[in-house]
Amino acid sequence: MAGQRVMIVGGGLAGLSAAMKLAELGVDVDVMSLTPVKRSHSVCAQGGINSVNDQTRQLGDDEWKHLDDTVYGGDFLQHQPPVKEMAYWAPRVIELMDRLGVTFNRTAEGFLDRRRFGGTLYKRTAFAGATTGQQLLYALDEQVRRWKTEGKVRMFEFWDFLGPVLDDRGVCRGCVGQDLVSMEIRAFPADAVVLATGGCGLIFGRSTMSMACNGGAVSRAVRAGAKYANGEFVQVHPTAIPGADKLRLMSESARGEGGRVWVPRRPQDTRDPLNIPLEERCYFLEERYPKYGNLVPRDIATREIFNVCVNEGLSVEKDRQCVYLDLTHISRHELDRKLGGILEIYEKFQGVDPRSTPMKIFPAVHYSMGGLWVDYEKAADGGLRVGSARNHVTNIPGLYAIGECDYQYHGANRLGANSLLSCIFSGLIVAPGLVEWLAGRNDSTKDASESGRLFEQARQAHQERHDALLARSGGGENPYLIHQELGLVMTKAATVVRRNDQLAEAVQKTNELRERAQECSLSDTGRWTNQNVVFTKALVDMFPIALAILEGALARDESRGAHFKPDFSMPSLRATSPDEKRREAEQWCDDFEASTAQWLRTTIAEWDGNRIRLSYEAVDTSLIPPRPRLYGLVGAEVIEQVWKERQAGRAVPGAGTAH
């Protein structure tokens, strides 16, 4: 691979794992990161990373069940071949990270310790205290810097990706970036560009994501013609610490280690929570989903918390919505050993020791299931053909996407602890595909004078945009106030509950804000470390993604995973007599089948320079057929029975299962 170079944009788990693997395969790599690599958002991941393991195998678990839990949790909206490959590679991913020195928690016998996470009944999640993301990130960073010392990797930390460079055939030939210290704008030739730039939480104003997660890099790819898929599916994590500046995650690991969510049965009960008797507490997740309890999938837990606070009026506090997350029944030693990192966060920002006082939490925007549309090549066994140049390539040849900024693995709702797995797996799996892509490159496209003009024109276009922004000093719109308005619009219309009238209003308001953002002026016109101009560029680039989220949500008239519309949700279970329950179950299954027939499709959003245009594509459900997503909901037993009867009636005699 001498003379060939790949640019990876993003220094989190996905980007570093891809850089490591490419260097191992002999490819020269550039890594561009908006922040210092060790400050990438992956460092914030707390709870753990999933895989089948020896302990769960003894209980009947296997990779197929991990696949099933993932697609069931995602409401069957993801293509199943990539998910199958991820589930089957997961044990090897964790073994690799263990061998690279990640300090996973271990049992007294020396085996990797595991905890249970939402949406599964098995303890699949390996963890390093409550700072798993940090330990994984640091281990990969060590490996990449080792390759840096050998000349295979160059690091460009504190650089902003401004956009891909496409030739007249629409092939990605590199990118343009900006040094955030000197403000130099530079073109980077590359034989392929891989985006690994994470989510877009800043579009919502406040979220659990880092403040660097503005979606700008992805939006700049969309502006260049890349497709954006399933934008409307944004995960709202059920447990976060409310804050005036931002929202801070309280990891699912707290519930995985036995934390219990509850509210007093008396509205706004002012008593000390530890003095409220058990019979006067409502453990609503355990009561409504006894099979999974506090570890139902995140979308379900979020809606239940929202419903208890908003619709049932049982919020712990009158002036703000919250419920208790209680760890006080667990020994302090165990809490410190397994959850020390997140408990310190709560104590620091709330001034309360969660080991002795129940925490107050509420849902918050957390993760983007949607992202850049990427392709894959299916293998004969139903998984991926490893080494295919199609794996993780966008619709722009030579431009790839991995990690949270692609849409491939999580469908309508991500299972907890699958994010770290999908990031590392996608980074590892894209590398051999890139080798195939590089081997097939036509060297005749590399005329030096043609390339020189192409990159200089791209660099000059971004330089002119930058200089024009610096010339706007005073009299225009304030970019920070526009961002604040955008966050309020998005949070109101596109988080836990979505209604078409609010979504339509939000689309109109967002378009108005987009027009106003074109008139922003700067308070800082300096030419050195100017964060004002960087933020203004990011703000302008938030709007295509914001509109993809809103337009996709407005068009999708169903409830699926994190996308919940009360007007199109499944009917409530109210029947009491056996005959009524049977009729209710039949209607429920009819509605489910109708929704599946119409809406089990991937939303594809494209930007035409002025607006979002939507189309749809079918989802590959060839391995596991869709089924009602109930998670042992009390009262839903008849629905499960009716569905099994229908499936039995459709079965072909003598046919085997996909497994």
XYZ file of C-alpha atoms in Angstrom:
659
model
C 0.000 0.000 0.000
C 3.002 2.271 -0.413
C 2.057 5.814 -1.360
C -1.595 5.381 -0.518
C -3.143 7.269 2.379
C -6.486 7.238 4.194
C -7.835 10.223 6.127
C -9.836 9.334 9.239
C -11.872 12.192 10.673
C -12.592 11.604 14.357
C -10.368 10.316 17.135
C -12.853 8.312 19.199
C -13.192 4.540 19.444
C -14.306 4.063 15.842
C -11.648 6.296 14.332
C -8.789 4.936 16.424
C -9.723 1.286 15.870
C -9.817 1.919 12.106
C -6.476 3.741 12.230
C -4.889 0.928 14.222
C -6.125 -1.784 11.869
C -5.210 0.124 8.701
C -1.690 0.705 9.994
C -1.407 -3.016 10.760
C -2.433 -3.701 7.147
C 0.311 -1.408 5.845
C -1.778 1.641 4.962
C -0.591 5.151 5.811
C -3.183 7.014 7.885
C -3.966 10.604 8.811
C -6.196 11.147 11.849
C -7.977 14.508 12.108
C -9.742 15.285 15.386
C -11.780 18.314 16.457
C -10.518 17.823 20.008
C -7.379 16.243 21.426
C -7.935 12.529 20.844
C -8.113 11.686 24.535
C -10.982 14.200 24.858
C -13.082 12.530 22.155
C -16.669 11.873 23.228
C -15.982 8.132 23.553
C -14.209 9.019 26.795
C -17.622 9.797 28.310
C -19.012 6.282 27.848
C -19.515 4.761 31.248
C -21.316 1.453 31.438
C -19.580 -1.236 29.390
C -19.337 -3.208 26.145
C -21.453 -6.211 25.170
C -20.629 -9.722 24.070
C -21.648 -13.282 24.723
C -19.230 -14.899 27.180
C -18.493 -18.184 28.910
C -20.709 -17.343 31.879
C -23.770 -16.524 29.767
C -23.199 -19.511 27.478
C -23.696 -21.764 30.491
C -27.141 -20.162 30.880
C -28.120 -20.849 27.275
C -26.864 -17.653 25.667
C -25.144 -17.461 22.275
C -24.320 -14.967 19.509
C -27.649 -15.575 17.812
C -29.481 -14.394 20.933
C -27.272 -11.302 21.035
C -28.298 -10.666 17.423
C -31.933 -11.236 18.338
C -31.797 -8.912 21.343
C -30.207 -6.209 19.177
C -32.722 -6.299 16.326
C -35.659 -6.792 18.720
C -34.411 -3.851 20.753
C -34.055 -1.796 17.566
C -37.645 -2.619 16.584
C -36.312 -4.512 13.532
C -35.346 -1.340 11.659
C -31.685 -2.267 11.049
C -30.379 -4.451 8.237
C -29.665 -7.754 9.920
C -26.480 -8.964 8.141
C -24.227 -6.252 9.645
C -25.771 -6.807 13.080
C -25.166 -10.548 12.810
C -21.516 -9.961 11.982
C -21.136 -7.581 14.925
C -22.707 -10.022 17.392
C -20.524 -12.899 16.241
C -17.333 -10.812 16.366
C -18.149 -9.305 19.772
C -16.315 -11.877 21.953
C -13.170 -11.383 19.875
C -13.456 -7.602 20.148
C -13.481 -7.791 23.942
C -10.641 -10.322 23.947
C -8.626 -7.929 21.770
C -9.260 -4.977 24.088
C -8.357 -7.106 27.104
C -5.065 -8.059 25.470
C -4.393 -4.390 24.663
C -4.449 -3.685 28.378
C -7.952 -2.411 29.143
C -8.426 -2.668 32.903
C -11.718 -4.557 32.872
C -13.210 -5.443 36.250
C -12.594 -9.061 37.189
C -14.158 -11.579 39.525
C -12.304 -13.066 42.483
C -11.402 -16.003 40.231
C -9.785 -13.682 37.661
C -12.474 -13.863 34.973
C -13.862 -10.724 33.344
C -16.766 -9.464 35.429
C -20.060 -8.773 33.673
C -23.209 -6.790 34.361
C -26.674 -6.822 32.820
C -27.826 -3.958 30.632
C -31.231 -2.992 29.273
C -33.060 -5.111 26.728
C -31.455 -8.421 27.633
C -31.811 -11.069 30.311
C -28.109 -12.028 30.287
C -25.036 -10.461 31.916
C -23.165 -9.728 28.684
C -21.597 -6.385 29.547
C -17.871 -6.238 30.354
C -16.861 -3.044 32.139
C -13.992 -1.102 33.640
C -15.661 0.406 36.676
C -17.864 3.208 35.378
C -15.222 4.631 33.011
C -15.205 1.924 30.348
C -15.128 4.319 27.397
C -12.093 6.091 28.796
C -10.157 2.851 29.313
C -10.985 1.584 25.803
C -10.087 4.937 24.255
C -6.750 5.172 26.048
C -5.808 1.621 25.029
C -6.515 2.338 21.358
C -4.766 5.694 21.583
C -1.620 3.906 22.780
C -1.731 1.584 19.782
C -2.255 4.391 17.274
C 0.572 6.448 18.778
C 2.808 3.399 18.539
C 2.135 3.354 14.803
C 2.716 7.107 14.743
C 6.268 6.611 16.030
C 6.828 4.163 13.162
C 5.685 6.736 10.593
C 2.429 5.001 9.608
C 0.090 7.520 11.280
C 0.023 11.327 11.324
C -2.130 13.095 13.927
C -3.946 16.382 13.336
C -5.538 17.131 16.685
C -7.603 20.283 17.176
C -8.453 20.429 13.465
C -11.980 20.944 12.109
C -13.216 18.959 9.086
C -14.685 21.503 6.643
C -15.833 19.139 3.911
C -14.881 16.366 1.472
C -13.175 17.085 -1.846
C -14.955 15.424 -4.777
C -13.661 15.156 -8.335
C -15.789 15.624 -11.453
C -16.817 11.954 -11.243
C -18.195 12.421 -7.729
C -15.397 10.373 -6.117
C -14.010 11.532 -2.780
C -10.345 12.451 -3.235
C -9.625 13.936 0.188
C -10.902 16.702 2.428
C -10.348 20.239 3.667
C -9.588 20.956 7.319
C -8.861 23.958 9.514
C -6.295 24.253 12.290
C -8.197 25.655 15.264
C -5.083 27.308 16.689
C -3.545 29.075 13.688
C -6.858 29.030 11.705
C -4.931 27.771 8.668
C -7.195 26.120 6.075
C -5.557 23.232 4.266
C -6.494 20.557 1.738
C -5.593 16.940 2.506
C -5.322 14.579 -0.494
C -6.389 11.035 0.414
C -7.290 7.844 -1.391
C -10.295 7.477 0.938
C -11.866 9.502 3.737
C -13.502 7.854 6.763
C -15.856 9.898 8.930
C -15.955 8.780 12.573
C -17.269 11.990 14.077
C -19.971 10.840 16.504
C -23.439 12.225 17.144
C -25.212 15.561 16.853
C -26.455 16.292 20.392
C -25.670 20.008 20.244
C -28.544 20.418 17.767
C -30.836 19.879 20.765
C -29.023 22.539 22.778
C -28.528 20.398 25.858
C -27.804 16.691 25.818
C -25.531 14.136 27.483
C -23.145 14.404 24.532
C -19.958 16.441 24.607
C -20.208 20.037 23.472
C -18.070 19.080 20.471
C -20.860 16.792 19.166
C -22.401 19.353 16.809
C -23.019 17.122 13.776
C -21.053 19.543 11.609
C -18.807 17.017 9.867
C -21.746 14.789 8.922
C -23.760 17.773 7.726
C -20.881 18.900 5.522
C -20.857 15.445 3.942
C -24.644 15.684 3.448
C -24.210 19.082 1.796
C -21.745 17.401 -0.576
C -24.368 14.801 -1.560
C -24.140 12.049 1.062
C -27.403 10.436 2.159
C -28.565 10.630 5.772
C -30.590 7.666 7.063
C -33.150 7.300 9.875
C -32.468 10.764 11.225
C -35.710 10.791 13.218
C -34.449 8.074 15.573
C -32.735 9.931 18.407
C -32.262 8.118 21.709
C -33.412 9.864 24.850
C -31.606 8.160 27.737
C -33.960 7.473 30.669
C -31.545 8.543 33.405
C -29.626 11.812 33.289
C -28.770 14.561 35.759
C -30.657 17.770 34.893
C -28.403 20.804 34.681
C -28.650 24.418 33.598
C -25.583 24.211 31.335
C -25.929 20.675 29.959
C -27.311 17.257 30.866
C -25.023 14.643 32.366
C -25.466 10.930 31.899
C -26.220 8.651 34.813
C -25.203 5.377 33.237
C -27.455 2.381 32.767
C -24.804 0.556 34.768
C -26.435 2.037 37.886
C -29.544 -0.015 37.107
C -27.420 -2.922 35.875
C -25.899 -3.164 39.358
C -29.301 -3.164 41.049
C -30.434 0.472 41.023
C -34.225 0.892 41.266
C -36.363 3.621 39.713
C -39.365 4.793 41.731
C -41.610 7.682 42.721
C -43.749 8.227 45.830
C -47.368 7.266 45.273
C -48.300 10.630 46.772
C -47.566 13.492 44.308
C -44.597 15.671 45.312
C -44.143 13.898 48.626
C -41.817 16.162 50.635
C -40.619 13.484 53.046
C -37.036 12.258 52.999
C -37.170 9.431 50.396
C -35.543 7.003 52.838
C -38.433 7.610 55.254
C -41.102 6.724 52.706
C -42.337 3.158 53.396
C -42.015 0.580 50.618
C -45.797 0.268 50.278
C -45.976 3.998 49.519
C -43.437 3.774 46.723
C -44.278 3.073 43.081
C -41.569 0.971 41.414
C -43.356 1.479 38.114
C -40.864 -0.243 35.782
C -40.819 -3.361 37.951
C -44.618 -3.349 38.239
C -45.312 -2.904 34.515
C -42.453 -5.008 33.106
C -41.721 -7.626 35.777
C -39.648 -9.786 33.419
C -37.092 -7.036 32.681
C -37.826 -4.626 35.528
C -35.537 -1.605 35.632
C -33.629 -2.929 32.610
C -36.244 -2.590 29.923
C -34.823 -0.979 26.755
C -34.099 2.721 26.940
C -36.966 3.933 24.782
C -39.500 2.096 26.952
C -37.948 3.263 30.234
C -37.843 6.835 28.949
C -41.511 6.871 27.975
C -42.541 5.321 31.292
C -40.606 7.953 33.273
C -42.026 10.722 31.115
C -45.538 9.311 31.530
C -45.238 9.022 35.311
C -44.000 12.596 35.653
C -46.039 14.396 32.997
C -49.248 12.426 32.575
C -49.648 10.913 36.043
C -48.274 13.927 37.910
C -46.026 11.863 40.178
C -42.820 13.817 39.634
C -40.678 13.898 42.768
C -40.456 17.680 42.597
C -43.094 20.251 41.744
C -40.860 22.711 39.900
C -38.947 20.193 37.781
C -39.710 16.726 36.482
C -37.667 13.890 37.975
C -37.863 10.450 39.549
C -35.677 8.648 42.065
C -32.868 6.329 41.007
C -32.065 4.500 44.208
C -28.763 2.775 45.005
C -28.894 3.136 48.786
C -29.665 -0.552 49.358
C -26.288 -1.565 47.827
C -23.111 -1.652 49.926
C -20.837 1.365 49.624
C -17.881 -0.899 48.828
C -19.637 -2.439 45.819
C -20.825 0.964 44.616
C -17.344 2.432 44.765
C -15.784 -0.599 43.100
C -18.201 -0.785 40.192
C -19.788 2.670 39.882
C -17.311 5.064 41.458
C -16.872 7.255 38.375
C -20.535 8.087 37.856
C -21.273 8.515 41.558
C -18.506 11.107 41.730
C -20.123 12.974 38.834
C -23.465 13.118 40.641
C -21.830 14.175 43.894
C -19.802 16.884 42.165
C -22.668 18.505 40.292
C -25.541 17.897 42.725
C -23.734 18.114 46.060
C -25.439 14.937 47.296
C -23.909 11.533 48.031
C -25.897 9.001 45.955
C -24.631 6.169 48.153
C -26.817 7.432 51.003
C -29.522 9.486 49.214
C -31.522 8.437 46.118
C -30.553 10.351 42.978
C -33.022 12.554 41.103
C -32.929 11.886 37.376
C -34.915 12.542 34.190
C -34.522 11.541 30.507
C -32.137 13.442 28.209
C -31.068 13.362 24.551
C -28.207 10.893 24.373
C -27.467 9.142 21.063
C -28.166 9.273 17.321
C -29.346 5.949 15.929
C -29.594 7.671 12.555
C -26.532 8.753 10.607
C -24.899 8.684 7.220
C -26.300 5.973 4.969
C -23.693 3.261 4.405
C -23.653 0.135 2.286
C -22.630 -3.458 3.027
C -22.029 -6.686 1.135
C -23.881 -9.730 2.383
C -22.081 -13.057 2.729
C -23.510 -16.510 2.131
C -23.875 -17.139 5.874
C -26.149 -14.107 6.268
C -23.465 -11.839 7.722
C -21.000 -9.544 5.951
C -18.351 -10.381 3.409
C -15.369 -9.203 5.422
C -12.971 -7.289 3.207
C -15.608 -5.896 0.851
C -15.036 -2.306 -0.288
C -18.805 -1.810 0.003
C -18.815 -2.211 3.782
C -19.448 1.197 5.380
C -19.076 3.198 2.178
C -21.546 6.050 1.745
C -23.225 6.748 -1.593
C -20.148 8.875 -2.408
C -17.363 6.528 -3.611
C -14.302 6.809 -1.410
C -16.194 8.381 1.514
C -16.846 5.997 4.413
C -18.640 6.399 7.763
C -18.234 4.411 10.979
C -19.264 4.651 14.630
C -22.172 6.763 15.845
C -22.191 8.873 12.679
C -23.408 5.923 10.572
C -26.857 4.369 10.886
C -26.034 0.693 10.460
C -26.402 -1.208 13.739
C -29.049 0.145 16.107
C -32.301 0.592 14.218
C -35.025 2.492 16.059
C -33.450 2.098 19.512
C -29.949 1.217 20.659
C -29.390 -1.343 23.390
C -27.144 -0.119 26.173
C -23.464 -1.183 25.848
C -23.874 -1.945 22.140
C -22.474 1.480 21.215
C -18.878 0.795 22.246
C -19.069 -2.552 20.485
C -20.435 -1.059 17.255
C -17.801 1.700 17.263
C -14.830 -0.636 17.660
C -16.302 -3.305 15.393
C -17.090 -0.866 12.571
C -13.570 0.565 12.796
C -12.022 -2.884 12.565
C -14.341 -4.103 9.797
C -13.931 -1.049 7.552
C -10.146 -1.467 7.370
C -9.917 -4.612 5.158
C -12.662 -3.143 2.956
C -10.578 -0.020 2.489
C -7.635 -2.183 1.466
C -9.819 -3.680 -1.277
C -10.933 -0.184 -2.309
C -7.332 1.043 -2.460
C -6.242 -1.974 -4.509
C -8.935 -1.179 -7.061
C -8.104 2.506 -7.417
C -7.333 3.633 -10.954
C -3.956 5.405 -10.904
C -4.890 7.350 -14.032
C -7.071 9.556 -11.835
C -3.980 10.848 -10.042
C -2.709 13.388 -12.574
C -0.696 15.843 -10.482
C -1.814 19.063 -12.167
C -5.485 18.003 -12.099
C -5.256 17.080 -8.419
C -3.453 20.286 -7.581
C -6.196 22.407 -9.133
C -8.930 20.333 -7.493
C -7.550 20.718 -3.984
C -6.604 24.367 -4.363
C -10.100 25.216 -5.600
C -11.642 23.389 -2.632
C -9.295 25.073 -0.170
C -9.909 28.500 -1.683
C -13.705 28.084 -1.492
C -13.507 27.388 2.241
C -11.018 30.212 2.742
C -13.383 32.667 1.069
C -16.270 31.505 3.255
C -14.105 31.912 6.338
C -12.926 35.393 5.345
C -16.486 36.485 4.556
C -17.604 35.455 8.058
C -14.728 37.373 9.644
C -15.828 40.470 7.761
C -19.207 40.408 9.557
C -18.619 42.392 12.719
C -21.692 43.709 14.499
C -25.234 44.503 13.474
C -26.277 40.968 12.538
C -27.787 37.989 14.300
C -26.186 36.473 17.400
C -25.245 32.839 16.562
C -25.462 31.750 20.215
C -29.027 33.025 20.595
C -30.071 31.316 17.344
C -28.560 28.078 18.623
C -30.463 28.465 21.874
C -33.726 28.885 19.937
C -32.942 25.865 17.758
C -32.322 23.742 20.852
C -35.662 24.731 22.352
C -37.484 23.971 19.084
C -35.863 20.554 18.706
C -36.328 19.585 22.352
C -40.018 20.495 22.331
C -40.914 18.737 19.084
C -38.535 15.811 18.642
C -37.616 14.140 21.921
C -39.812 11.747 23.956
C -43.257 12.494 22.503
C -43.856 13.674 18.948
C -46.998 15.198 17.485
C -47.472 16.153 13.868
C -48.720 19.667 14.571
C -45.658 20.397 16.723
C -43.319 18.807 14.174
C -44.794 20.851 11.311
C -44.435 24.009 13.373
C -40.851 23.033 14.227
C -39.983 22.542 10.536
C -41.285 26.020 9.760
C -39.471 27.576 12.706
C -36.216 25.757 11.886
C -36.311 27.049 8.316
C -36.788 30.561 9.678
C -33.817 30.098 11.988
C -31.766 28.788 9.069
C -32.432 31.987 7.149
C -31.506 34.089 10.159
C -28.308 32.087 10.677
C -27.116 33.248 7.255
C -27.012 36.775 8.674
C -24.950 36.052 11.771
C -22.229 38.507 12.698
C -19.227 37.851 14.892
C -18.127 39.405 18.138
C -14.603 38.089 17.544
C -12.980 38.746 14.163
C -9.501 37.656 15.187
C -7.407 35.345 13.044
C -6.012 33.192 15.862
C -7.943 30.545 17.843
C -11.263 32.167 16.930
C -13.955 29.959 18.465
C -16.679 32.425 17.487
C -16.247 31.789 13.769
C -15.880 28.028 14.316
C -19.167 27.916 16.245
C -20.966 30.022 13.626
C -19.912 27.632 10.852
C -21.098 24.690 12.956
C -24.422 26.422 13.631
C -25.117 26.953 9.936
C -24.308 23.304 9.302
C -26.698 22.076 12.015
C -29.768 22.891 9.947
C -29.680 20.126 7.290
C -29.438 17.493 10.048
C -32.069 19.224 12.218
C -34.439 19.290 9.253
C -33.687 15.642 8.420
C -34.701 14.722 11.981
C -37.887 16.809 11.914
C -38.995 15.980 8.359
C -38.347 12.276 8.901
C -40.332 12.320 12.144
C -43.194 14.254 10.572
C -43.484 11.816 7.660
C -43.262 8.624 9.754
C -46.796 8.140 11.072
C -46.163 5.275 13.436
C -44.522 4.603 16.779
C -41.276 2.627 16.524
C -38.502 2.533 19.104
C -37.404 6.023 20.108
C -39.872 7.573 17.657
C -43.129 7.760 19.615
C -46.308 9.373 18.291
C -49.299 8.941 20.638
C -51.664 9.431 17.701
C -50.152 6.412 15.953
C -49.216 4.186 18.882
C -50.608 0.742 19.610
C -53.938 0.719 21.486
C -53.862 0.555 25.292
C -54.609 -2.751 27.004
C -57.829 -2.123 28.941
C -59.899 -5.298 28.538
C -60.813 -7.397 31.563
C -62.807 -10.403 30.334
C -61.099 -13.211 28.364
C -63.199 -12.548 25.234
C -62.454 -8.820 25.332
C -58.754 -9.504 25.844
C -58.779 -11.808 22.824
C -60.470 -9.194 20.619
C -58.081 -6.549 21.908
C -55.085 -8.760 21.137
C -56.365 -9.496 17.626
C -56.725 -5.755 16.966
C -53.286 -5.090 18.416
C -51.697 -7.675 16.114
C -53.625 -6.316 13.115
C -52.315 -2.818 13.826
C -48.788 -4.128 14.302
C -48.845 -5.937 10.963
C -50.224 -2.875 9.182
C -47.552 -0.636 10.680
C -44.837 -3.138 9.782
C -46.060 -3.454 6.206
C -46.062 0.329 5.722
C -43.205 1.580 7.840
C -40.564 -1.118 8.229
C -38.419 1.018 5.939
C -35.258 3.067 6.242
C -35.770 6.802 5.849
C -33.297 8.327 3.386
C -32.839 12.106 3.598
C -30.984 14.082 0.934
C -30.168 17.793 0.890
C -30.803 19.575 -2.405
C -29.148 22.807 -1.304
C -32.319 24.301 0.095
C -34.472 21.578 1.587
C -34.590 17.933 2.677
C -36.005 15.358 0.271
C -37.121 11.992 1.652
C -37.200 8.529 0.139
C -37.323 5.037 1.642
C -35.659 1.657 1.237
C -36.605 -1.818 2.422
C -34.976 -3.342 5.500
C -33.294 -6.763 5.318
C -35.111 -8.908 7.907
C -34.055 -12.205 6.322
C -32.616 -13.687 9.519
C -35.227 -12.867 12.184
C -38.800 -11.931 11.215
C -40.362 -8.920 12.984
C -42.574 -9.582 15.993
C -44.429 -7.452 18.560
C -42.050 -5.766 20.980
C -43.563 -6.390 24.422
C -40.776 -7.221 26.915
C -43.143 -9.071 29.243
C -45.528 -6.114 29.619
C -48.215 -6.938 32.167
C -51.468 -7.721 30.331
C -49.772 -8.502 27.010
C -49.713 -12.279 27.428
C -52.728 -12.716 25.149
C -51.032 -10.648 22.430
C -48.032 -12.964 22.539
C -50.331 -15.985 22.285
C -52.258 -14.553 19.318
C -49.027 -13.670 17.538
C -47.599 -17.164 18.049
C -50.788 -18.675 16.640
C -50.593 -16.459 13.568
C -46.955 -17.311 12.985
C -47.636 -21.027 13.420
C -50.389 -20.772 10.833
C -47.968 -19.202 8.344
C -45.100 -21.643 8.943
C -44.107 -23.893 6.073
C -44.215 -27.553 7.178
C -40.738 -28.990 7.552
C -38.971 -25.635 7.218
C -36.061 -24.939 9.545
C -35.201 -21.713 11.279
C -32.609 -19.188 10.179
C -30.517 -20.217 13.164
